[in-house]
């Protein structure tokens, strides 16, 4: 049993192997987390969208950091495997506050996106995002726990940032800077065509997180593309919602 956060963080980072991706089913409460652990997965991630839905709040920072960390603590108390957390754009909190709260809640990794929800949804500049990653990396390192930083860019989800080719180049620029700033994993969020995914895994210097849909694809598909980590975003919760609706339909 892993009880030490430092051990969990090291174990979690070691699971990120390009071509042999760690699958992180995306959960939202203690029940879904226990389901994932009992199914045999070696780690998991908490998604902001399903978490917000489970609380009756909206995604894009309709929750506070305190809201998120309270649920994280419930989840880490229910499972023993490493837990990572989608922290959106940081909830307008200081890096030291984020890291302290994350570790107190028992998590050993986090996602950080470059859309600033507290400022009208603007996109951070590439260097601004990298600077925040560097501050979070320093705050984490000061604790002695190698918190796994997953730097995310939203440019592929933002048509206003240019043509597909321009968005690819922007993502590469942003994520290279994030890697230099201390990110352990890079997350060009979106569903990508195989050639785009291969470009991302080939040209970026850190393990790549891709998004999967539970009833489509397979670990082998992402392994062939060089991906090191697959998470499900809101799609596991959506698949379970569809299944539940089917069960309930006959009882209306």
PDB file of C-alpha atoms in Angstrom:
ATOM      1  CA  UNK A   1       0.000   0.000   0.000  1.00  0.00           C
ATOM      2  CA  UNK A   2       1.306   3.435  -0.905  1.00  0.00           C
ATOM      3  CA  UNK A   3       0.801   5.837   1.962  1.00  0.00           C
ATOM      4  CA  UNK A   4       3.559   8.342   1.282  1.00  0.00           C
ATOM      5  CA  UNK A   5       2.736  11.181  -1.136  1.00  0.00           C
ATOM      6  CA  UNK A   6       6.289  11.310  -2.415  1.00  0.00           C
ATOM      7  CA  UNK A   7       6.158   7.605  -3.284  1.00  0.00           C
ATOM      8  CA  UNK A   8       2.791   8.026  -4.974  1.00  0.00           C
ATOM      9  CA  UNK A   9       4.035  10.972  -7.020  1.00  0.00           C
ATOM     10  CA  UNK A  10       7.123   9.079  -8.188  1.00  0.00           C
ATOM     11  CA  UNK A  11       5.070   6.015  -9.040  1.00  0.00           C
ATOM     12  CA  UNK A  12       2.574   8.142 -10.933  1.00  0.00           C
ATOM     13  CA  UNK A  13       5.238   9.873 -13.025  1.00  0.00           C
ATOM     14  CA  UNK A  14       6.853   6.526 -13.890  1.00  0.00           C
ATOM     15  CA  UNK A  15       3.560   5.315 -15.381  1.00  0.00           C
ATOM     16  CA  UNK A  16       3.865   7.880 -18.194  1.00  0.00           C
ATOM     17  CA  UNK A  17       5.581   5.900 -20.954  1.00  0.00           C
ATOM     18  CA  UNK A  18       5.296   6.988 -24.598  1.00  0.00           C
ATOM     19  CA  UNK A  19       3.953   4.065 -26.585  1.00  0.00           C
ATOM     20  CA  UNK A  20       2.701   2.342 -23.424  1.00  0.00           C
ATOM     21  CA  UNK A  21       0.120   4.821 -22.156  1.00  0.00           C
ATOM     22  CA  UNK A  22      -1.220   4.881 -18.640  1.00  0.00           C
ATOM     23  CA  UNK A  23      -5.021   4.920 -18.787  1.00  0.00           C
ATOM     24  CA  UNK A  24      -6.533   7.341 -16.275  1.00  0.00           C
ATOM     25  CA  UNK A  25     -10.315   6.949 -16.117  1.00  0.00           C
ATOM     26  CA  UNK A  26     -11.731  10.341 -15.217  1.00  0.00           C
ATOM     27  CA  UNK A  27     -13.795  10.305 -12.009  1.00  0.00           C
ATOM     28  CA  UNK A  28     -15.823  12.757  -9.941  1.00  0.00           C
ATOM     29  CA  UNK A  29     -16.551  11.221  -6.530  1.00  0.00           C
ATOM     30  CA  UNK A  30     -15.533   8.442  -4.140  1.00  0.00           C
ATOM     31  CA  UNK A  31     -17.909   5.940  -5.763  1.00  0.00           C
ATOM     32  CA  UNK A  32     -16.527   6.398  -9.283  1.00  0.00           C
ATOM     33  CA  UNK A  33     -12.958   6.404  -7.936  1.00  0.00           C
ATOM     34  CA  UNK A  34     -13.485   3.098  -6.112  1.00  0.00           C
ATOM     35  CA  UNK A  35     -15.055   1.664  -9.261  1.00  0.00           C
ATOM     36  CA  UNK A  36     -11.887   2.531 -11.202  1.00  0.00           C
ATOM     37  CA  UNK A  37      -9.505   1.171  -8.566  1.00  0.00           C
ATOM     38  CA  UNK A  38     -11.458  -2.070  -8.204  1.00  0.00           C
ATOM     39  CA  UNK A  39     -11.397  -2.485 -11.996  1.00  0.00           C
ATOM     40  CA  UNK A  40      -7.607  -2.667 -11.736  1.00  0.00           C
ATOM     41  CA  UNK A  41      -6.438   0.720 -12.971  1.00  0.00           C
ATOM     42  CA  UNK A  42      -3.166   1.959 -11.517  1.00  0.00           C
ATOM     43  CA  UNK A  43      -4.060   5.671 -11.187  1.00  0.00           C
ATOM     44  CA  UNK A  44      -6.922   8.043 -11.929  1.00  0.00           C
ATOM     45  CA  UNK A  45      -7.725  11.642 -12.614  1.00  0.00           C
ATOM     46  CA  UNK A  46     -10.540  13.889 -11.407  1.00  0.00           C
ATOM     47  CA  UNK A  47     -12.160  15.907 -14.199  1.00  0.00           C
ATOM     48  CA  UNK A  48     -13.481  19.411 -13.655  1.00  0.00           C
ATOM     49  CA  UNK A  49     -16.512  18.943 -15.918  1.00  0.00           C
ATOM     50  CA  UNK A  50     -17.860  15.742 -14.322  1.00  0.00           C
ATOM     51  CA  UNK A  51     -16.916  17.048 -10.890  1.00  0.00           C
ATOM     52  CA  UNK A  52     -18.861  20.269 -11.451  1.00  0.00           C
ATOM     53  CA  UNK A  53     -21.852  18.300 -12.781  1.00  0.00           C
ATOM     54  CA  UNK A  54     -21.813  16.098  -9.681  1.00  0.00           C
ATOM     55  CA  UNK A  55     -21.981  19.208  -7.491  1.00  0.00           C
ATOM     56  CA  UNK A  56     -24.700  20.968  -9.478  1.00  0.00           C
ATOM     57  CA  UNK A  57     -22.203  23.650 -10.497  1.00  0.00           C
ATOM     58  CA  UNK A  58     -20.889  24.700 -13.889  1.00  0.00           C
ATOM     59  CA  UNK A  59     -17.564  23.813 -15.435  1.00  0.00           C
ATOM     60  CA  UNK A  60     -15.110  26.625 -16.255  1.00  0.00           C
ATOM     61  CA  UNK A  61     -14.552  27.527 -12.606  1.00  0.00           C
ATOM     62  CA  UNK A  62     -18.105  27.554 -11.385  1.00  0.00           C
ATOM     63  CA  UNK A  63     -16.501  25.771  -8.436  1.00  0.00           C
ATOM     64  CA  UNK A  64     -13.972  27.280  -6.043  1.00  0.00           C
ATOM     65  CA  UNK A  65     -10.631  25.712  -5.216  1.00  0.00           C
ATOM     66  CA  UNK A  66     -12.077  24.854  -1.794  1.00  0.00           C
ATOM     67  CA  UNK A  67     -15.005  23.049  -3.457  1.00  0.00           C
ATOM     68  CA  UNK A  68     -12.617  20.996  -5.549  1.00  0.00           C
ATOM     69  CA  UNK A  69     -10.214  20.131  -2.752  1.00  0.00           C
ATOM     70  CA  UNK A  70     -12.997  19.001  -0.422  1.00  0.00           C
ATOM     71  CA  UNK A  71     -14.088  16.436  -3.024  1.00  0.00           C
ATOM     72  CA  UNK A  72     -10.464  15.478  -3.757  1.00  0.00           C
ATOM     73  CA  UNK A  73      -9.983  14.642  -0.080  1.00  0.00           C
ATOM     74  CA  UNK A  74     -13.049  12.385  -0.148  1.00  0.00           C
ATOM     75  CA  UNK A  75     -11.687  10.576  -3.204  1.00  0.00           C
ATOM     76  CA  UNK A  76      -8.145  10.092  -1.916  1.00  0.00           C
ATOM     77  CA  UNK A  77      -9.574   8.723   1.350  1.00  0.00           C
ATOM     78  CA  UNK A  78     -11.487   6.109  -0.649  1.00  0.00           C
ATOM     79  CA  UNK A  79      -8.651   4.814  -2.879  1.00  0.00           C
ATOM     80  CA  UNK A  80      -4.962   4.044  -2.574  1.00  0.00           C
ATOM     81  CA  UNK A  81      -3.832   4.634  -6.152  1.00  0.00           C
ATOM     82  CA  UNK A  82      -2.305   7.963  -7.251  1.00  0.00           C
ATOM     83  CA  UNK A  83      -4.814  10.734  -7.936  1.00  0.00           C
ATOM     84  CA  UNK A  84      -4.398  13.692 -10.305  1.00  0.00           C
ATOM     85  CA  UNK A  85      -6.790  16.653 -10.439  1.00  0.00           C
ATOM     86  CA  UNK A  86      -7.998  18.963 -13.183  1.00  0.00           C
ATOM     87  CA  UNK A  87      -7.448  22.388 -11.607  1.00  0.00           C
ATOM     88  CA  UNK A  88      -8.760  24.297 -14.650  1.00  0.00           C
ATOM     89  CA  UNK A  89      -6.786  27.573 -14.850  1.00  0.00           C
ATOM     90  CA  UNK A  90      -5.946  27.670 -11.149  1.00  0.00           C
ATOM     91  CA  UNK A  91      -9.055  29.358  -9.695  1.00  0.00           C
ATOM     92  CA  UNK A  92      -7.141  32.660  -9.481  1.00  0.00           C
ATOM     93  CA  UNK A  93      -5.152  31.322  -6.516  1.00  0.00           C
ATOM     94  CA  UNK A  94      -1.456  31.700  -5.715  1.00  0.00           C
ATOM     95  CA  UNK A  95       0.788  28.765  -6.710  1.00  0.00           C
ATOM     96  CA  UNK A  96       1.804  28.018  -3.114  1.00  0.00           C
ATOM     97  CA  UNK A  97      -1.860  27.919  -2.069  1.00  0.00           C
ATOM     98  CA  UNK A  98      -2.702  25.516  -4.890  1.00  0.00           C
ATOM     99  CA  UNK A  99       0.160  23.128  -4.144  1.00  0.00           C
ATOM    100  CA  UNK A 100      -0.385  23.185  -0.387  1.00  0.00           C
ATOM    101  CA  UNK A 101      -4.098  22.485  -0.811  1.00  0.00           C
ATOM    102  CA  UNK A 102      -3.531  19.761  -3.372  1.00  0.00           C
ATOM    103  CA  UNK A 103      -1.090  17.855  -1.168  1.00  0.00           C
ATOM    104  CA  UNK A 104      -3.196  18.303   1.949  1.00  0.00           C
ATOM    105  CA  UNK A 105      -6.076  16.744   0.008  1.00  0.00           C
ATOM    106  CA  UNK A 106      -3.880  13.773  -0.906  1.00  0.00           C
ATOM    107  CA  UNK A 107      -3.402  14.284  -4.670  1.00  0.00           C
ATOM    108  CA  UNK A 108      -0.040  14.042  -6.437  1.00  0.00           C
ATOM    109  CA  UNK A 109      -0.683  15.627  -9.826  1.00  0.00           C
ATOM    110  CA  UNK A 110      -2.739  18.247 -11.607  1.00  0.00           C
ATOM    111  CA  UNK A 111      -3.752  19.673 -14.977  1.00  0.00           C
ATOM    112  CA  UNK A 112      -3.379  23.381 -15.645  1.00  0.00           C
ATOM    113  CA  UNK A 113      -5.033  24.921 -18.699  1.00  0.00           C
ATOM    114  CA  UNK A 114      -4.250  28.211 -20.411  1.00  0.00           C
ATOM    115  CA  UNK A 115      -7.823  29.545 -20.606  1.00  0.00           C
ATOM    116  CA  UNK A 116      -8.323  32.007 -17.739  1.00  0.00           C
ATOM    117  CA  UNK A 117     -11.946  31.550 -16.729  1.00  0.00           C
ATOM    118  CA  UNK A 118     -11.792  34.197 -14.007  1.00  0.00           C
ATOM    119  CA  UNK A 119     -10.837  36.777 -16.637  1.00  0.00           C
ATOM    120  CA  UNK A 120     -13.531  36.300 -19.252  1.00  0.00           C
ATOM    121  CA  UNK A 121     -12.074  33.148 -20.764  1.00  0.00           C
ATOM    122  CA  UNK A 122      -9.035  34.837 -22.274  1.00  0.00           C
ATOM    123  CA  UNK A 123      -6.109  32.696 -23.391  1.00  0.00           C
ATOM    124  CA  UNK A 124      -2.848  33.230 -21.540  1.00  0.00           C
ATOM    125  CA  UNK A 125       0.102  34.143 -23.705  1.00  0.00           C
ATOM    126  CA  UNK A 126       2.549  31.267 -24.218  1.00  0.00           C
ATOM    127  CA  UNK A 127       5.150  32.785 -21.886  1.00  0.00           C
ATOM    128  CA  UNK A 128       2.543  33.749 -19.282  1.00  0.00           C
ATOM    129  CA  UNK A 129       1.342  30.167 -19.100  1.00  0.00           C
ATOM    130  CA  UNK A 130       4.901  28.873 -18.911  1.00  0.00           C
ATOM    131  CA  UNK A 131       5.696  31.327 -16.121  1.00  0.00           C
ATOM    132  CA  UNK A 132       2.756  30.028 -14.080  1.00  0.00           C
ATOM    133  CA  UNK A 133       3.869  26.454 -14.682  1.00  0.00           C
ATOM    134  CA  UNK A 134       7.340  27.438 -13.431  1.00  0.00           C
ATOM    135  CA  UNK A 135       5.886  29.009 -10.282  1.00  0.00           C
ATOM    136  CA  UNK A 136       3.822  25.907  -9.573  1.00  0.00           C
ATOM    137  CA  UNK A 137       6.831  23.672 -10.251  1.00  0.00           C
ATOM    138  CA  UNK A 138       8.911  25.680  -7.766  1.00  0.00           C
ATOM    139  CA  UNK A 139       6.151  25.611  -5.159  1.00  0.00           C
ATOM    140  CA  UNK A 140       5.822  21.842  -5.541  1.00  0.00           C
ATOM    141  CA  UNK A 141       9.560  21.221  -5.432  1.00  0.00           C
ATOM    142  CA  UNK A 142       9.787  23.204  -2.211  1.00  0.00           C
ATOM    143  CA  UNK A 143       7.578  20.577  -0.546  1.00  0.00           C
ATOM    144  CA  UNK A 144       9.880  17.711  -1.450  1.00  0.00           C
ATOM    145  CA  UNK A 145       7.102  15.954  -3.412  1.00  0.00           C
ATOM    146  CA  UNK A 146       7.509  15.763  -7.182  1.00  0.00           C
ATOM    147  CA  UNK A 147       3.944  16.735  -7.999  1.00  0.00           C
ATOM    148  CA  UNK A 148       3.229  15.700 -11.595  1.00  0.00           C
ATOM    149  CA  UNK A 149       2.413  18.830 -13.596  1.00  0.00           C
ATOM    150  CA  UNK A 150       0.292  18.292 -16.706  1.00  0.00           C
ATOM    151  CA  UNK A 151       0.375  21.509 -18.736  1.00  0.00           C
ATOM    152  CA  UNK A 152      -2.646  21.866 -20.997  1.00  0.00           C
ATOM    153  CA  UNK A 153      -3.294  24.147 -23.925  1.00  0.00           C
ATOM    154  CA  UNK A 154      -6.764  24.863 -25.283  1.00  0.00           C
ATOM    155  CA  UNK A 155      -5.750  26.266 -28.673  1.00  0.00           C
ATOM    156  CA  UNK A 156      -7.201  23.321 -30.594  1.00  0.00           C
ATOM    157  CA  UNK A 157     -10.574  24.089 -28.981  1.00  0.00           C
ATOM    158  CA  UNK A 158     -10.396  27.764 -29.993  1.00  0.00           C
ATOM    159  CA  UNK A 159     -11.095  28.376 -33.700  1.00  0.00           C
ATOM    160  CA  UNK A 160     -10.419  32.072 -33.052  1.00  0.00           C
ATOM    161  CA  UNK A 161      -6.715  31.253 -32.660  1.00  0.00           C
ATOM    162  CA  UNK A 162      -6.186  30.529 -36.358  1.00  0.00           C
ATOM    163  CA  UNK A 163      -6.297  27.832 -39.005  1.00  0.00           C
ATOM    164  CA  UNK A 164      -5.734  24.189 -38.027  1.00  0.00           C
ATOM    165  CA  UNK A 165      -2.084  24.489 -39.089  1.00  0.00           C
ATOM    166  CA  UNK A 166      -1.654  27.695 -37.081  1.00  0.00           C
ATOM    167  CA  UNK A 167      -3.255  26.101 -34.028  1.00  0.00           C
ATOM    168  CA  UNK A 168      -0.893  23.132 -34.272  1.00  0.00           C
ATOM    169  CA  UNK A 169       2.118  25.437 -34.414  1.00  0.00           C
ATOM    170  CA  UNK A 170       0.754  27.484 -31.505  1.00  0.00           C
ATOM    171  CA  UNK A 171       0.242  24.342 -29.434  1.00  0.00           C
ATOM    172  CA  UNK A 172       3.791  23.191 -30.114  1.00  0.00           C
ATOM    173  CA  UNK A 173       5.174  26.592 -29.096  1.00  0.00           C
ATOM    174  CA  UNK A 174       3.103  26.783 -25.941  1.00  0.00           C
ATOM    175  CA  UNK A 175       3.837  23.262 -24.794  1.00  0.00           C
ATOM    176  CA  UNK A 176       7.575  23.475 -25.503  1.00  0.00           C
ATOM    177  CA  UNK A 177       7.709  26.526 -23.246  1.00  0.00           C
ATOM    178  CA  UNK A 178       5.693  24.698 -20.589  1.00  0.00           C
ATOM    179  CA  UNK A 179       8.132  21.792 -20.741  1.00  0.00           C
ATOM    180  CA  UNK A 180      11.076  24.143 -20.300  1.00  0.00           C
ATOM    181  CA  UNK A 181       9.267  25.623 -17.295  1.00  0.00           C
ATOM    182  CA  UNK A 182       9.034  22.254 -15.566  1.00  0.00           C
ATOM    183  CA  UNK A 183       5.904  20.494 -16.828  1.00  0.00           C
ATOM    184  CA  UNK A 184       6.170  16.703 -16.673  1.00  0.00           C
ATOM    185  CA  UNK A 185       3.331  15.973 -19.104  1.00  0.00           C
ATOM    186  CA  UNK A 186       1.856  18.000 -21.986  1.00  0.00           C
ATOM    187  CA  UNK A 187      -1.831  18.055 -22.857  1.00  0.00           C
ATOM    188  CA  UNK A 188      -2.895  19.466 -26.245  1.00  0.00           C
ATOM    189  CA  UNK A 189      -6.566  18.967 -25.441  1.00  0.00           C
ATOM    190  CA  UNK A 190      -8.905  17.890 -28.232  1.00  0.00           C
ATOM    191  CA  UNK A 191      -9.634  14.923 -30.465  1.00  0.00           C
ATOM    192  CA  UNK A 192      -6.863  14.819 -33.078  1.00  0.00           C
ATOM    193  CA  UNK A 193      -6.458  13.073 -36.389  1.00  0.00           C
ATOM    194  CA  UNK A 194      -3.689  10.438 -36.263  1.00  0.00           C
ATOM    195  CA  UNK A 195      -1.217  12.543 -38.256  1.00  0.00           C
ATOM    196  CA  UNK A 196      -1.666  15.499 -35.904  1.00  0.00           C
ATOM    197  CA  UNK A 197      -1.336  13.264 -32.850  1.00  0.00           C
ATOM    198  CA  UNK A 198       1.866  11.753 -34.229  1.00  0.00           C
ATOM    199  CA  UNK A 199       3.286  15.221 -34.859  1.00  0.00           C
ATOM    200  CA  UNK A 200       2.549  16.195 -31.266  1.00  0.00           C
ATOM    201  CA  UNK A 201       4.127  13.084 -29.763  1.00  0.00           C
ATOM    202  CA  UNK A 202       7.141  13.267 -32.079  1.00  0.00           C
ATOM    203  CA  UNK A 203       7.933  16.954 -31.736  1.00  0.00           C
ATOM    204  CA  UNK A 204       7.194  17.655 -28.072  1.00  0.00           C
ATOM    205  CA  UNK A 205       9.804  16.858 -25.412  1.00  0.00           C
ATOM    206  CA  UNK A 206       7.587  15.392 -22.684  1.00  0.00           C
ATOM    207  CA  UNK A 207       5.013  12.595 -22.449  1.00  0.00           C
ATOM    208  CA  UNK A 208       1.724  13.491 -24.141  1.00  0.00           C
ATOM    209  CA  UNK A 209      -1.781  13.237 -22.666  1.00  0.00           C
ATOM    210  CA  UNK A 210      -4.548  12.397 -25.156  1.00  0.00           C
ATOM    211  CA  UNK A 211      -8.286  12.212 -24.580  1.00  0.00           C
ATOM    212  CA  UNK A 212     -10.139   8.961 -25.132  1.00  0.00           C
ATOM    213  CA  UNK A 213     -13.805   8.013 -25.311  1.00  0.00           C
ATOM    214  CA  UNK A 214     -14.575   4.901 -23.242  1.00  0.00           C
ATOM    215  CA  UNK A 215     -16.619   3.059 -25.887  1.00  0.00           C
ATOM    216  CA  UNK A 216     -14.293   3.957 -28.778  1.00  0.00           C
ATOM    217  CA  UNK A 217     -10.662   3.232 -29.503  1.00  0.00           C
ATOM    218  CA  UNK A 218      -8.278   1.257 -27.309  1.00  0.00           C
ATOM    219  CA  UNK A 219      -4.965   1.556 -25.462  1.00  0.00           C
ATOM    220  CA  UNK A 220      -3.292  -0.003 -28.512  1.00  0.00           C
ATOM    221  CA  UNK A 221      -4.579   2.795 -30.755  1.00  0.00           C
ATOM    222  CA  UNK A 222      -2.979   5.455 -28.570  1.00  0.00           C
ATOM    223  CA  UNK A 223       0.171   3.388 -28.019  1.00  0.00           C
ATOM    224  CA  UNK A 224       0.778   3.268 -31.775  1.00  0.00           C
ATOM    225  CA  UNK A 225       0.572   7.072 -31.859  1.00  0.00           C
ATOM    226  CA  UNK A 226       3.215   7.445 -29.146  1.00  0.00           C
ATOM    227  CA  UNK A 227       0.841   8.731 -26.460  1.00  0.00           C
ATOM    228  CA  UNK A 228       1.896   8.286 -22.813  1.00  0.00           C
ATOM    229  CA  UNK A 229      -1.358   9.072 -20.982  1.00  0.00           C
ATOM    230  CA  UNK A 230      -5.053   8.769 -21.831  1.00  0.00           C
ATOM    231  CA  UNK A 231      -7.849  10.378 -19.826  1.00  0.00           C
ATOM    232  CA  UNK A 232     -11.581  10.502 -20.537  1.00  0.00           C
ATOM    233  CA  UNK A 233     -12.615  14.083 -19.792  1.00  0.00           C
ATOM    234  CA  UNK A 234     -16.409  14.133 -19.340  1.00  0.00           C
ATOM    235  CA  UNK A 235     -16.984  11.069 -21.527  1.00  0.00           C
ATOM    236  CA  UNK A 236     -17.027   8.307 -18.881  1.00  0.00           C
ATOM    237  CA  UNK A 237     -19.689  10.157 -16.923  1.00  0.00           C
ATOM    238  CA  UNK A 238     -21.649  10.742 -20.142  1.00  0.00           C
ATOM    239  CA  UNK A 239     -21.469   7.052 -21.070  1.00  0.00           C
ATOM    240  CA  UNK A 240     -22.719   6.048 -17.627  1.00  0.00           C
ATOM    241  CA  UNK A 241     -25.490   8.650 -17.893  1.00  0.00           C
ATOM    242  CA  UNK A 242     -26.641   7.116 -21.182  1.00  0.00           C
ATOM    243  CA  UNK A 243     -26.597   3.630 -19.647  1.00  0.00           C
ATOM    244  CA  UNK A 244     -28.557   4.830 -16.621  1.00  0.00           C
ATOM    245  CA  UNK A 245     -31.126   6.528 -18.848  1.00  0.00           C
ATOM    246  CA  UNK A 246     -31.618   3.220 -20.647  1.00  0.00           C
ATOM    247  CA  UNK A 247     -32.181   1.397 -17.367  1.00  0.00           C
ATOM    248  CA  UNK A 248     -34.601   4.018 -16.114  1.00  0.00           C
ATOM    249  CA  UNK A 249     -36.563   4.362 -19.347  1.00  0.00           C
ATOM    250  CA  UNK A 250     -38.638   1.264 -18.734  1.00  0.00           C
ATOM    251  CA  UNK A 251     -39.702   2.462 -15.302  1.00  0.00           C
ATOM    252  CA  UNK A 252     -41.180   5.794 -16.274  1.00  0.00           C
TER     253      UNK A 252
END
